[in-house]
Amino acid sequence: MPEQPGKQEEKRGLTARKAENFSEWYTQVCGEQGARLCDLRYDVQGFIVHRPWAFRMLRRIYEWFEEEVERDGHEPYLFPAVIPEQNLLEEKEHAGFMPDVFWVTHAGVEELERRVALRPTGETQIYPMYGLWIRSYADLPWKGYQSRITTFRNEKQTRPFLRGREFMFFETHDVFRTHEDALAQIRKDMAMMDAVAWRKLKVPFVFFRRPQWDKFKGADDTYASDTMLPDGRRCQISSTHDLGHNFARAFDVLFKDEDGKDKPGFQTCFGPGIWRIFAAVIAVHGDDQGLVLPFGLAPVQAVIIPITFAGKEDAAAKVLAKARGLEQDLLKAGYAVKLDDSAQTPGFKFNQWELQGVPLRIELGPKEAEQGMLTLARRTDRGKVKVKESELVKAIEEQARLVDAEIERRASGYFKGNTKDARSFGELKRAIGEHRGFVRAPFCSMGKDGEACAEKVKEATTAVACGVPLDKPEKPAQGAKCVSCGKPAGLVMWFAKTV
Ligand SMILES: [Zn+2]
């Protein structure tokens, strides 16, 4: 067995520390020397290549959301990548997207009669069709979605999986007869985020109602989930918009009600940020050795590493044969398992699979193979157990649970540990300056009249007002005053710096 790893392979491994320099750590873990999730050498700024290890996980995240929305009655469709210019101008506020749009102006050498936009989001392409498809109240609720597409925005600063000029998109678009139905959907969207982002991926978040000055262009209200990155910045990982009648009026999304009158539908749209959720998995769970992946997400859940020694070919052959048998058993049991029988040293393989975040490692040496034993090692805390070969399937199940529980414990500990309270402007300023994460403070209003107060906080701290949690908004203490203007506080606002 050659002792020297290949020339290119020597470069792998992280040198940046996540706690000291998160930004550099993130760049390394995504790139060539890390887990090789994307490649920026494609050479168009803001457009990235998704490499297999990342793409397999992104596809899994898509599948989970597809299952969730279909269970909730949404039907799939696929719209073109381009939007007629006129559609983008139809809804007055939404037209604010114009500076963010990429345009197709030519076909070959011919200039197009009408230039078309690469879609920045789906509302203005989908709703004109809804206007044609929806007839009566009997058609409602109308729930549709498109998945596994990319959208395009003219972003200046780009980061892999956090902000791109082309990025992965998922969107639902629903039409209801009443506003109550629309509001009920927003809670269902929150439950879907809980099912995927928290339960499956262990990414903690708060589902906020955003302040009026931070709404989606064209929405009456915006609800969004924010997680917290290791540098303490909030990262928005989903949004649901209560569109009221705004788009329905602009695009004639009308239904004939029981009384025979044509009425606009109440619309909502939900977009879990596929990229952003993946970025949070990388950033929140990863450590200085590389990725740390929840068991259900990992493209390889357990890697089998045979420990063999040069000059002992007979023993090595026995170990390998046994390892192949174990691989088959685990594949049959439904696990994503890989036998690494490459020519690298065991130590090199350990490092490489740790870098990739594989949750469990199965070590099998000649002595163990003789005894019918093997060693299972966890990626999270590096704990090891010796198990009987005959009990491997059961042991994997048990160790997988431990890995996920540890990921969850760390993530939720970090999130809760970095959510603080402030009672005055000075406390808020100090808390944001000295600590990472969210700071809660009594505040006057979520309406337009609160905007100046939020602006004052932003100027002093660079932190933004994230909003108020939808499910359990905190009540300000008796007699509490807005930290910004000193008027009686109507609510407790969450603040954080943002990505
Ligand atoms: Zn105020």
Short mmCIF file of C-alpha atoms and ligand atoms in Angstrom, two decimals:
data_model
loop_
_atom_site.label_atom_id
_atom_site.label_comp_id
_atom_site.label_asym_id
_atom_site.label_seq_id
_atom_site.Cartn_x
_atom_site.Cartn_y
_atom_site.Cartn_z
CA MET A 1 0.00 0.00 0.00
CA PRO A 2 1.57 3.35 -0.99
CA GLU A 3 2.29 5.53 2.03
CA GLN A 4 2.26 8.77 0.06
CA PRO A 5 -1.08 10.34 -0.73
CA GLY A 6 -1.54 11.80 -4.20
CA LYS A 7 -0.12 15.26 -4.85
CA GLN A 8 -3.47 17.00 -5.04
CA GLU A 9 -4.81 15.18 -1.99
CA GLU A 10 -2.02 16.55 0.23
CA LYS A 11 -3.61 19.99 0.17
CA ARG A 12 -6.84 18.95 1.88
CA GLY A 13 -7.75 19.93 5.43
CA LEU A 14 -8.82 23.15 7.14
CA THR A 15 -6.38 25.63 8.62
CA ALA A 16 -8.91 28.30 9.69
CA ARG A 17 -10.67 27.96 13.05
CA LYS A 18 -14.44 28.35 12.94
CA ALA A 19 -14.64 30.26 16.24
CA GLU A 20 -11.83 32.66 15.31
CA ASN A 21 -12.42 33.35 11.64
CA PHE A 22 -15.78 32.02 10.54
CA SER A 23 -15.66 33.66 7.13
CA GLU A 24 -12.35 32.05 6.16
CA TRP A 25 -13.40 28.72 7.70
CA TYR A 26 -16.58 28.75 5.60
CA THR A 27 -14.66 29.49 2.41
CA GLN A 28 -12.24 26.66 3.15
CA VAL A 29 -14.88 24.08 4.07
CA CYS A 30 -16.85 24.75 0.86
CA GLY A 31 -13.82 24.72 -1.40
CA GLU A 32 -11.07 22.54 -2.81
CA GLN A 33 -9.17 22.04 0.44
CA GLY A 34 -12.38 21.29 2.34
CA ALA A 35 -15.45 19.19 1.60
CA ARG A 36 -15.51 20.25 -2.08
CA LEU A 37 -19.10 21.42 -2.10
CA CYS A 38 -18.81 23.95 -4.89
CA ASP A 39 -16.33 25.26 -7.40
CA LEU A 40 -15.87 28.96 -8.02
CA ARG A 41 -13.42 28.45 -10.88
CA TYR A 42 -16.28 28.38 -13.39
CA ASP A 43 -15.35 32.00 -13.92
CA VAL A 44 -18.60 33.95 -13.95
CA GLN A 45 -18.93 36.01 -10.78
CA GLY A 46 -21.78 34.90 -8.56
CA PHE A 47 -22.43 31.66 -10.51
CA ILE A 48 -21.14 28.47 -8.91
CA VAL A 49 -20.77 24.82 -9.82
CA HIS A 50 -22.50 22.50 -7.37
CA ARG A 51 -20.24 19.52 -6.80
CA PRO A 52 -21.62 16.00 -6.21
CA TRP A 53 -21.30 15.91 -2.42
CA ALA A 54 -23.32 19.13 -2.08
CA PHE A 55 -25.74 18.38 -4.88
CA ARG A 56 -26.76 15.06 -3.35
CA MET A 57 -27.65 16.86 -0.11
CA LEU A 58 -29.42 19.74 -1.84
CA ARG A 59 -31.49 17.22 -3.77
CA ARG A 60 -32.42 15.51 -0.52
CA ILE A 61 -33.55 18.83 0.98
CA TYR A 62 -35.69 19.43 -2.11
CA GLU A 63 -37.24 15.97 -1.74
CA TRP A 64 -38.18 16.65 1.87
CA PHE A 65 -39.91 19.92 1.04
CA GLU A 66 -41.66 18.31 -1.94
CA GLU A 67 -43.04 15.60 0.37
CA GLU A 68 -44.20 18.23 2.86
CA VAL A 69 -45.99 20.51 0.41
CA GLU A 70 -47.59 17.63 -1.50
CA ARG A 71 -48.91 16.20 1.76
CA ASP A 72 -50.46 19.64 2.23
CA GLY A 73 -52.23 19.46 -1.14
CA HIS A 74 -49.82 21.38 -3.40
CA GLU A 75 -49.44 20.30 -7.04
CA PRO A 76 -46.17 20.57 -8.96
CA TYR A 77 -45.64 22.57 -12.13
CA LEU A 78 -42.77 24.07 -14.08
CA PHE A 79 -42.73 27.55 -15.53
CA PRO A 80 -40.28 29.01 -18.07
CA ALA A 81 -37.03 30.59 -16.88
CA VAL A 82 -37.98 33.89 -18.53
CA ILE A 83 -40.66 36.48 -17.74
CA PRO A 84 -42.10 39.12 -20.10
CA GLU A 85 -41.04 42.59 -19.00
CA GLN A 86 -44.63 43.80 -18.71
CA ASN A 87 -45.42 41.19 -16.03
CA LEU A 88 -42.72 42.57 -13.74
CA LEU A 89 -44.29 46.03 -13.88
CA GLU A 90 -47.86 44.91 -13.28
CA GLU A 91 -47.81 45.03 -9.47
CA LYS A 92 -46.66 48.49 -8.42
CA GLU A 93 -44.47 47.66 -5.42
CA HIS A 94 -43.16 44.43 -6.88
CA ALA A 95 -41.80 46.44 -9.81
CA GLY A 96 -39.13 47.46 -7.30
CA PHE A 97 -37.40 44.22 -8.34
CA MET A 98 -36.41 45.76 -11.70
CA PRO A 99 -32.85 46.78 -10.73
CA ASP A 100 -32.18 43.20 -9.55
CA VAL A 101 -33.10 41.56 -12.83
CA PHE A 102 -30.96 40.02 -15.57
CA TRP A 103 -32.28 40.49 -19.11
CA VAL A 104 -32.22 38.41 -22.26
CA THR A 105 -32.09 40.88 -25.13
CA HIS A 106 -30.81 38.91 -28.14
CA ALA A 107 -31.40 35.62 -29.91
CA GLY A 108 -28.26 35.00 -31.91
CA VAL A 109 -27.46 38.31 -33.58
CA GLU A 110 -31.09 39.46 -33.68
CA GLU A 111 -32.38 41.80 -31.03
CA LEU A 112 -35.57 40.46 -29.43
CA GLU A 113 -38.71 42.43 -30.13
CA ARG A 114 -39.48 42.32 -26.41
CA ARG A 115 -36.65 41.72 -23.98
CA VAL A 116 -37.40 39.10 -21.31
CA ALA A 117 -36.19 38.83 -17.72
CA LEU A 118 -34.53 35.80 -16.18
CA ARG A 119 -36.94 35.11 -13.32
CA PRO A 120 -35.92 36.69 -10.00
CA THR A 121 -38.90 34.91 -8.29
CA GLY A 122 -42.10 33.36 -9.60
CA GLU A 123 -45.05 35.60 -8.69
CA THR A 124 -45.28 37.55 -11.92
CA GLN A 125 -44.94 34.50 -14.13
CA ILE A 126 -47.33 32.26 -12.22
CA TYR A 127 -50.21 34.58 -11.33
CA PRO A 128 -51.25 35.52 -14.90
CA MET A 129 -51.80 31.78 -15.44
CA TYR A 130 -53.71 31.48 -12.16
CA GLY A 131 -55.92 34.25 -13.53
CA LEU A 132 -56.76 31.96 -16.47
CA TRP A 133 -57.02 28.70 -14.53
CA ILE A 134 -59.07 29.65 -11.47
CA ARG A 135 -62.83 29.94 -12.11
CA SER A 136 -64.93 29.65 -9.00
CA TYR A 137 -64.86 29.27 -5.23
CA ALA A 138 -65.04 25.52 -5.85
CA ASP A 139 -61.45 25.72 -7.20
CA LEU A 140 -60.16 27.11 -3.89
CA PRO A 141 -57.90 26.64 -2.09
CA TRP A 142 -55.58 26.49 -5.08
CA LYS A 143 -52.11 25.27 -4.11
CA GLY A 144 -49.17 24.85 -6.47
CA TYR A 145 -45.40 24.78 -6.31
CA GLN A 146 -42.28 24.66 -8.39
CA SER A 147 -39.13 22.98 -7.23
CA ARG A 148 -35.56 22.22 -8.36
CA ILE A 149 -35.23 25.43 -10.35
CA THR A 150 -32.79 28.30 -10.12
CA THR A 151 -33.56 32.00 -10.11
CA PHE A 152 -31.40 34.98 -10.96
CA ARG A 153 -30.71 38.25 -9.18
CA ASN A 154 -28.16 40.93 -9.74
CA GLU A 155 -26.33 40.57 -6.41
CA LYS A 156 -23.13 42.53 -5.89
CA GLN A 157 -21.60 40.57 -3.00
CA THR A 158 -21.85 36.80 -3.47
CA ARG A 159 -21.06 33.83 -1.21
CA PRO A 160 -21.58 30.14 -1.95
CA PHE A 161 -25.02 28.95 -0.75
CA LEU A 162 -25.66 32.28 1.00
CA ARG A 163 -26.03 34.78 -1.82
CA GLY A 164 -25.62 34.16 -5.53
CA ARG A 165 -26.55 35.63 -8.86
CA GLU A 166 -28.04 32.24 -9.69
CA PHE A 167 -29.37 30.24 -6.75
CA MET A 168 -31.55 27.22 -6.00
CA PHE A 169 -35.20 28.01 -5.55
CA PHE A 170 -38.39 26.43 -4.25
CA GLU A 171 -41.72 28.25 -4.10
CA THR A 172 -45.35 27.55 -3.31
CA HIS A 173 -48.13 29.82 -4.53
CA ASP A 174 -51.56 29.51 -2.95
CA VAL A 175 -54.93 31.18 -3.44
CA PHE A 176 -57.66 31.21 -0.78
CA ARG A 177 -61.19 32.39 -0.46
CA THR A 178 -60.68 34.09 2.90
CA HIS A 179 -57.88 35.85 4.73
CA GLU A 180 -58.32 33.41 7.65
CA ASP A 181 -57.47 30.54 5.29
CA ALA A 182 -54.40 32.45 4.10
CA LEU A 183 -53.24 33.06 7.68
CA ALA A 184 -53.77 29.38 8.51
CA GLN A 185 -51.48 28.52 5.60
CA ILE A 186 -48.72 30.70 7.03
CA ARG A 187 -48.80 28.54 10.17
CA LYS A 188 -48.65 25.41 8.03
CA ASP A 189 -45.59 26.83 6.26
CA MET A 190 -44.03 27.36 9.67
CA ALA A 191 -44.78 23.73 10.55
CA MET A 192 -43.11 22.58 7.32
CA MET A 193 -39.99 24.54 8.21
CA ASP A 194 -40.05 22.88 11.60
CA ALA A 195 -40.39 19.43 10.02
CA VAL A 196 -37.48 19.85 7.61
CA ALA A 197 -35.07 22.50 8.87
CA TRP A 198 -35.31 21.67 12.56
CA ARG A 199 -36.39 18.02 12.88
CA LYS A 200 -34.43 16.61 9.96
CA LEU A 201 -31.53 19.06 9.70
CA LYS A 202 -31.24 20.32 13.30
CA VAL A 203 -31.03 23.95 12.21
CA PRO A 204 -32.60 26.09 14.97
CA PHE A 205 -34.60 29.12 13.88
CA VAL A 206 -37.25 31.60 14.93
CA PHE A 207 -40.23 32.15 12.62
CA PHE A 208 -40.71 35.92 12.71
CA ARG A 209 -43.36 38.29 11.59
CA ARG A 210 -41.27 41.01 9.94
CA PRO A 211 -41.76 44.70 10.67
CA GLN A 212 -43.77 46.63 8.07
CA TRP A 213 -40.63 48.37 6.78
CA ASP A 214 -39.00 45.04 5.92
CA LYS A 215 -41.62 43.35 3.74
CA PHE A 216 -41.38 41.57 0.41
CA LYS A 217 -42.12 43.94 -2.46
CA GLY A 218 -45.87 43.68 -3.01
CA ALA A 219 -46.78 41.87 0.23
CA ASP A 220 -49.09 43.03 3.04
CA ASP A 221 -47.01 41.10 5.54
CA THR A 222 -43.87 39.00 5.47
CA TYR A 223 -43.04 36.13 7.79
CA ALA A 224 -39.53 34.74 7.75
CA SER A 225 -37.37 32.23 9.62
CA ASP A 226 -33.97 33.33 10.82
CA THR A 227 -31.22 31.07 12.04
CA MET A 228 -27.94 32.26 13.55
CA LEU A 229 -24.56 31.73 11.93
CA PRO A 230 -21.42 31.13 14.04
CA ASP A 231 -20.40 34.80 13.69
CA GLY A 232 -23.69 35.72 15.37
CA ARG A 233 -25.34 37.07 12.26
CA ARG A 234 -28.92 36.18 11.54
CA CYS A 235 -29.47 34.31 8.30
CA GLN A 236 -32.94 34.24 6.76
CA ILE A 237 -33.74 30.66 5.70
CA SER A 238 -37.36 30.95 4.58
CA SER A 239 -40.07 33.48 3.88
CA THR A 240 -43.83 33.36 3.57
CA HIS A 241 -45.67 36.37 2.23
CA ASP A 242 -49.23 37.36 2.92
CA LEU A 243 -49.95 38.97 -0.44
CA GLY A 244 -53.48 40.03 0.44
CA HIS A 245 -55.27 41.08 -2.76
CA ASN A 246 -52.33 42.99 -4.24
CA PHE A 247 -51.27 40.49 -6.91
CA ALA A 248 -54.78 39.08 -7.37
CA ARG A 249 -55.93 42.56 -8.41
CA ALA A 250 -52.88 43.17 -10.63
CA PHE A 251 -53.15 39.80 -12.41
CA ASP A 252 -56.92 39.21 -12.27
CA VAL A 253 -56.72 36.18 -10.01
CA LEU A 254 -60.49 36.22 -9.53
CA PHE A 255 -63.00 33.57 -8.53
CA LYS A 256 -66.78 33.54 -8.84
CA ASP A 257 -68.10 33.35 -5.29
CA GLU A 258 -71.35 31.68 -4.17
CA ASP A 259 -73.16 35.00 -4.56
CA GLY A 260 -72.19 35.07 -8.26
CA LYS A 261 -69.74 37.96 -7.84
CA ASP A 262 -66.14 37.90 -9.11
CA LYS A 263 -63.74 38.38 -6.20
CA PRO A 264 -59.95 38.50 -5.88
CA GLY A 265 -58.38 35.56 -4.05
CA PHE A 266 -56.25 35.97 -0.95
CA GLN A 267 -52.75 34.83 -1.88
CA THR A 268 -49.73 33.52 -0.02
CA CYS A 269 -46.37 32.25 -1.21
CA PHE A 270 -43.75 30.31 0.70
CA GLY A 271 -40.10 29.94 -0.16
CA PRO A 272 -37.80 27.83 1.96
CA GLY A 273 -34.29 28.93 0.97
CA ILE A 274 -32.79 25.65 -0.20
CA TRP A 275 -29.30 27.15 -0.46
CA ARG A 276 -29.56 29.06 2.81
CA ILE A 277 -30.77 26.02 4.74
CA PHE A 278 -27.83 24.06 3.37
CA ALA A 279 -25.46 26.91 4.27
CA ALA A 280 -26.83 26.77 7.82
CA VAL A 281 -26.16 23.02 8.02
CA ILE A 282 -22.57 23.64 6.93
CA ALA A 283 -22.02 26.63 9.20
CA VAL A 284 -23.94 25.73 12.35
CA HIS A 285 -22.92 22.06 12.65
CA GLY A 286 -19.42 22.04 11.13
CA ASP A 287 -16.25 22.08 13.24
CA ASP A 288 -12.53 22.61 12.74
CA GLN A 289 -12.18 19.18 11.14
CA GLY A 290 -14.85 19.86 8.52
CA LEU A 291 -18.53 19.18 7.96
CA VAL A 292 -20.73 17.52 10.56
CA LEU A 293 -23.83 16.06 8.92
CA PRO A 294 -27.14 14.89 10.38
CA PHE A 295 -27.52 11.18 9.72
CA GLY A 296 -30.52 11.51 7.40
CA LEU A 297 -28.81 14.06 5.17
CA ALA A 298 -25.38 12.49 4.72
CA PRO A 299 -24.77 11.07 1.21
CA VAL A 300 -22.62 8.46 2.97
CA GLN A 301 -23.95 7.64 6.43
CA ALA A 302 -21.24 5.18 7.40
CA VAL A 303 -17.86 4.56 5.83
CA ILE A 304 -16.08 1.24 6.30
CA ILE A 305 -12.32 1.56 6.59
CA PRO A 306 -10.31 -1.65 6.52
CA ILE A 307 -7.13 -1.41 8.60
CA THR A 308 -4.50 -3.46 6.87
CA PHE A 309 -0.73 -3.62 7.07
CA ALA A 310 1.89 -3.86 4.36
CA GLY A 311 3.49 -7.31 4.11
CA LYS A 312 0.46 -9.07 5.63
CA GLU A 313 -1.46 -9.75 2.44
CA ASP A 314 -3.33 -12.82 3.72
CA ALA A 315 -4.75 -10.98 6.69
CA ALA A 316 -5.57 -7.98 4.47
CA ALA A 317 -7.52 -10.17 2.06
CA LYS A 318 -9.59 -11.56 4.96
CA VAL A 319 -10.31 -8.08 6.30
CA LEU A 320 -11.38 -6.86 2.87
CA ALA A 321 -13.64 -9.84 2.26
CA LYS A 322 -15.31 -9.27 5.60
CA ALA A 323 -15.63 -5.53 4.91
CA ARG A 324 -17.37 -6.27 1.61
CA GLY A 325 -19.82 -8.52 3.43
CA LEU A 326 -20.58 -5.78 5.98
CA GLU A 327 -21.12 -3.28 3.19
CA GLN A 328 -23.69 -5.58 1.59
CA ASP A 329 -25.48 -6.18 4.91
CA LEU A 330 -25.77 -2.45 5.55
CA LEU A 331 -26.91 -1.66 2.02
CA LYS A 332 -29.61 -4.29 2.41
CA ALA A 333 -30.66 -2.70 5.69
CA GLY A 334 -31.18 0.56 3.77
CA TYR A 335 -28.13 2.55 4.88
CA ALA A 336 -25.98 4.69 2.60
CA VAL A 337 -22.67 2.98 3.24
CA LYS A 338 -19.34 3.07 1.47
CA LEU A 339 -16.36 0.79 1.70
CA ASP A 340 -13.21 2.83 1.22
CA ASP A 341 -10.76 0.27 -0.16
CA SER A 342 -8.65 2.87 -1.93
CA ALA A 343 -4.88 2.76 -1.68
CA GLN A 344 -4.59 5.58 0.87
CA THR A 345 -3.50 5.04 4.47
CA PRO A 346 -6.20 4.55 7.13
CA GLY A 347 -5.18 7.84 8.79
CA PHE A 348 -5.61 9.71 5.54
CA LYS A 349 -9.01 8.14 5.02
CA PHE A 350 -10.10 9.04 8.56
CA ASN A 351 -9.28 12.70 7.91
CA GLN A 352 -10.90 12.79 4.53
CA TRP A 353 -14.21 11.30 5.64
CA GLU A 354 -14.25 13.53 8.71
CA LEU A 355 -13.79 16.51 6.40
CA GLN A 356 -16.81 15.32 4.41
CA GLY A 357 -18.87 15.02 7.60
CA VAL A 358 -19.72 11.31 7.38
CA PRO A 359 -21.56 10.57 10.66
CA LEU A 360 -20.18 7.10 11.40
CA ARG A 361 -16.93 5.29 10.67
CA ILE A 362 -16.58 1.54 10.86
CA GLU A 363 -13.01 0.41 11.53
CA LEU A 364 -12.11 -3.17 10.85
CA GLY A 365 -8.63 -4.59 11.57
CA PRO A 366 -7.22 -8.13 11.19
CA LYS A 367 -7.60 -9.02 14.88
CA GLU A 368 -11.15 -7.74 15.04
CA ALA A 369 -12.04 -9.56 11.82
CA GLU A 370 -10.85 -12.81 13.45
CA GLN A 371 -12.97 -12.16 16.55
CA GLY A 372 -16.09 -11.09 14.67
CA MET A 373 -15.86 -7.59 16.15
CA LEU A 374 -15.52 -4.08 14.77
CA THR A 375 -15.20 -0.49 15.98
CA LEU A 376 -17.79 2.23 15.35
CA ALA A 377 -16.65 5.87 15.65
CA ARG A 378 -18.92 8.92 15.79
CA ARG A 379 -18.07 12.08 13.80
CA THR A 380 -19.60 14.40 16.39
CA ASP A 381 -17.71 13.66 19.62
CA ARG A 382 -15.23 11.06 18.26
CA GLY A 383 -16.64 8.53 20.72
CA LYS A 384 -15.96 4.90 19.82
CA VAL A 385 -17.69 1.63 20.62
CA LYS A 386 -16.72 -1.95 19.93
CA VAL A 387 -19.60 -4.00 18.60
CA LYS A 388 -20.21 -7.56 17.51
CA GLU A 389 -20.38 -7.95 13.78
CA SER A 390 -23.73 -9.72 14.14
CA GLU A 391 -25.15 -6.68 15.95
CA LEU A 392 -23.91 -4.03 13.53
CA VAL A 393 -27.26 -2.98 12.07
CA LYS A 394 -28.74 -2.40 15.51
CA ALA A 395 -25.57 -0.57 16.63
CA ILE A 396 -25.68 1.76 13.62
CA GLU A 397 -29.24 2.71 14.44
CA GLU A 398 -28.27 3.47 18.01
CA GLN A 399 -25.11 5.43 17.15
CA ALA A 400 -26.97 7.41 14.48
CA ARG A 401 -29.40 8.52 17.17
CA LEU A 402 -26.49 9.63 19.35
CA VAL A 403 -24.92 11.60 16.48
CA ASP A 404 -28.17 13.43 15.76
CA ALA A 405 -28.85 14.09 19.44
CA GLU A 406 -25.39 15.62 19.84
CA ILE A 407 -25.79 17.82 16.74
CA GLU A 408 -29.14 18.99 18.06
CA ARG A 409 -27.78 19.65 21.55
CA ARG A 410 -24.89 21.77 20.26
CA ALA A 411 -26.99 23.72 17.76
CA SER A 412 -29.74 24.52 20.18
CA GLY A 413 -27.25 25.36 22.95
CA TYR A 414 -25.48 27.84 20.69
CA PHE A 415 -28.75 29.42 19.58
CA LYS A 416 -30.19 29.79 23.08
CA GLY A 417 -26.86 30.82 24.58
CA ASN A 418 -26.60 33.69 22.12
CA THR A 419 -30.06 35.14 22.57
CA LYS A 420 -29.94 37.94 25.12
CA ASP A 421 -32.18 40.64 26.56
CA ALA A 422 -31.69 44.40 26.83
CA ARG A 423 -33.81 46.97 28.68
CA SER A 424 -32.27 50.20 27.38
CA PHE A 425 -30.58 51.61 24.29
CA GLY A 426 -27.21 51.40 26.07
CA GLU A 427 -27.75 47.76 27.03
CA LEU A 428 -28.83 46.93 23.49
CA LYS A 429 -25.77 48.64 22.03
CA ARG A 430 -23.46 46.88 24.47
CA ALA A 431 -25.10 43.47 23.97
CA ILE A 432 -24.82 43.67 20.20
CA GLY A 433 -21.28 45.00 20.39
CA GLU A 434 -20.00 42.43 22.88
CA HIS A 435 -22.01 39.32 22.08
CA ARG A 436 -23.01 37.42 19.03
CA GLY A 437 -26.56 36.68 18.08
CA PHE A 438 -30.02 37.97 18.89
CA VAL A 439 -30.85 40.64 21.41
CA ARG A 440 -34.48 41.19 22.50
CA ALA A 441 -35.60 44.64 23.60
CA PRO A 442 -38.85 46.47 24.35
CA PHE A 443 -39.90 48.44 21.30
CA CYS A 444 -42.69 50.75 20.25
CA SER A 445 -44.17 49.40 17.02
CA MET A 446 -43.96 46.96 14.09
CA GLY A 447 -45.82 49.50 11.94
CA LYS A 448 -44.33 52.22 9.79
CA ASP A 449 -44.14 54.47 12.88
CA GLY A 450 -41.47 52.15 14.36
CA GLU A 451 -39.15 52.49 11.37
CA ALA A 452 -37.27 55.56 12.59
CA CYS A 453 -36.61 53.81 15.91
CA ALA A 454 -35.20 50.76 14.12
CA GLU A 455 -33.10 53.03 11.93
CA LYS A 456 -31.58 54.63 15.03
CA VAL A 457 -30.63 51.19 16.38
CA LYS A 458 -29.14 50.24 13.02
CA GLU A 459 -27.02 53.37 12.87
CA ALA A 460 -25.63 52.78 16.35
CA THR A 461 -25.11 49.02 16.12
CA THR A 462 -25.52 47.88 12.46
CA ALA A 463 -28.14 45.43 13.79
CA VAL A 464 -31.53 45.16 12.09
CA ALA A 465 -34.98 44.59 13.56
CA CYS A 466 -35.89 40.97 12.75
CA GLY A 467 -39.46 41.15 14.01
CA VAL A 468 -41.56 39.30 16.54
CA PRO A 469 -41.91 35.50 16.80
CA LEU A 470 -45.20 34.36 15.24
CA ASP A 471 -45.97 31.54 17.64
CA LYS A 472 -44.95 33.03 20.98
CA PRO A 473 -44.39 36.79 20.94
CA GLU A 474 -42.95 37.96 24.28
CA LYS A 475 -44.81 40.63 26.24
CA PRO A 476 -42.85 43.69 27.35
CA ALA A 477 -42.55 44.12 31.13
CA GLN A 478 -45.11 46.34 32.86
CA GLY A 479 -44.27 49.97 32.11
CA ALA A 480 -41.41 49.10 29.73
CA LYS A 481 -40.40 51.81 27.27
CA CYS A 482 -39.19 51.55 23.67
CA VAL A 483 -35.37 51.43 23.88
CA SER A 484 -35.19 53.82 20.97
CA CYS A 485 -37.84 56.54 21.47
CA GLY A 486 -38.95 56.05 25.08
CA LYS A 487 -42.65 55.72 24.23
CA PRO A 488 -44.55 52.87 25.94
CA ALA A 489 -43.35 49.57 24.50
CA GLY A 490 -45.99 47.64 22.59
CA LEU A 491 -43.84 44.59 21.89
CA VAL A 492 -40.47 42.90 22.33
CA MET A 493 -38.40 43.23 19.15
CA TRP A 494 -35.57 40.87 18.20
CA PHE A 495 -32.41 42.51 16.80
CA ALA A 496 -29.33 41.01 15.14
CA LYS A 497 -26.67 41.78 12.62
CA THR A 498 -27.52 40.22 9.30
CA VAL A 499 -25.60 38.30 6.62
ZN ZN B 1 -39.74 53.60 19.41
#
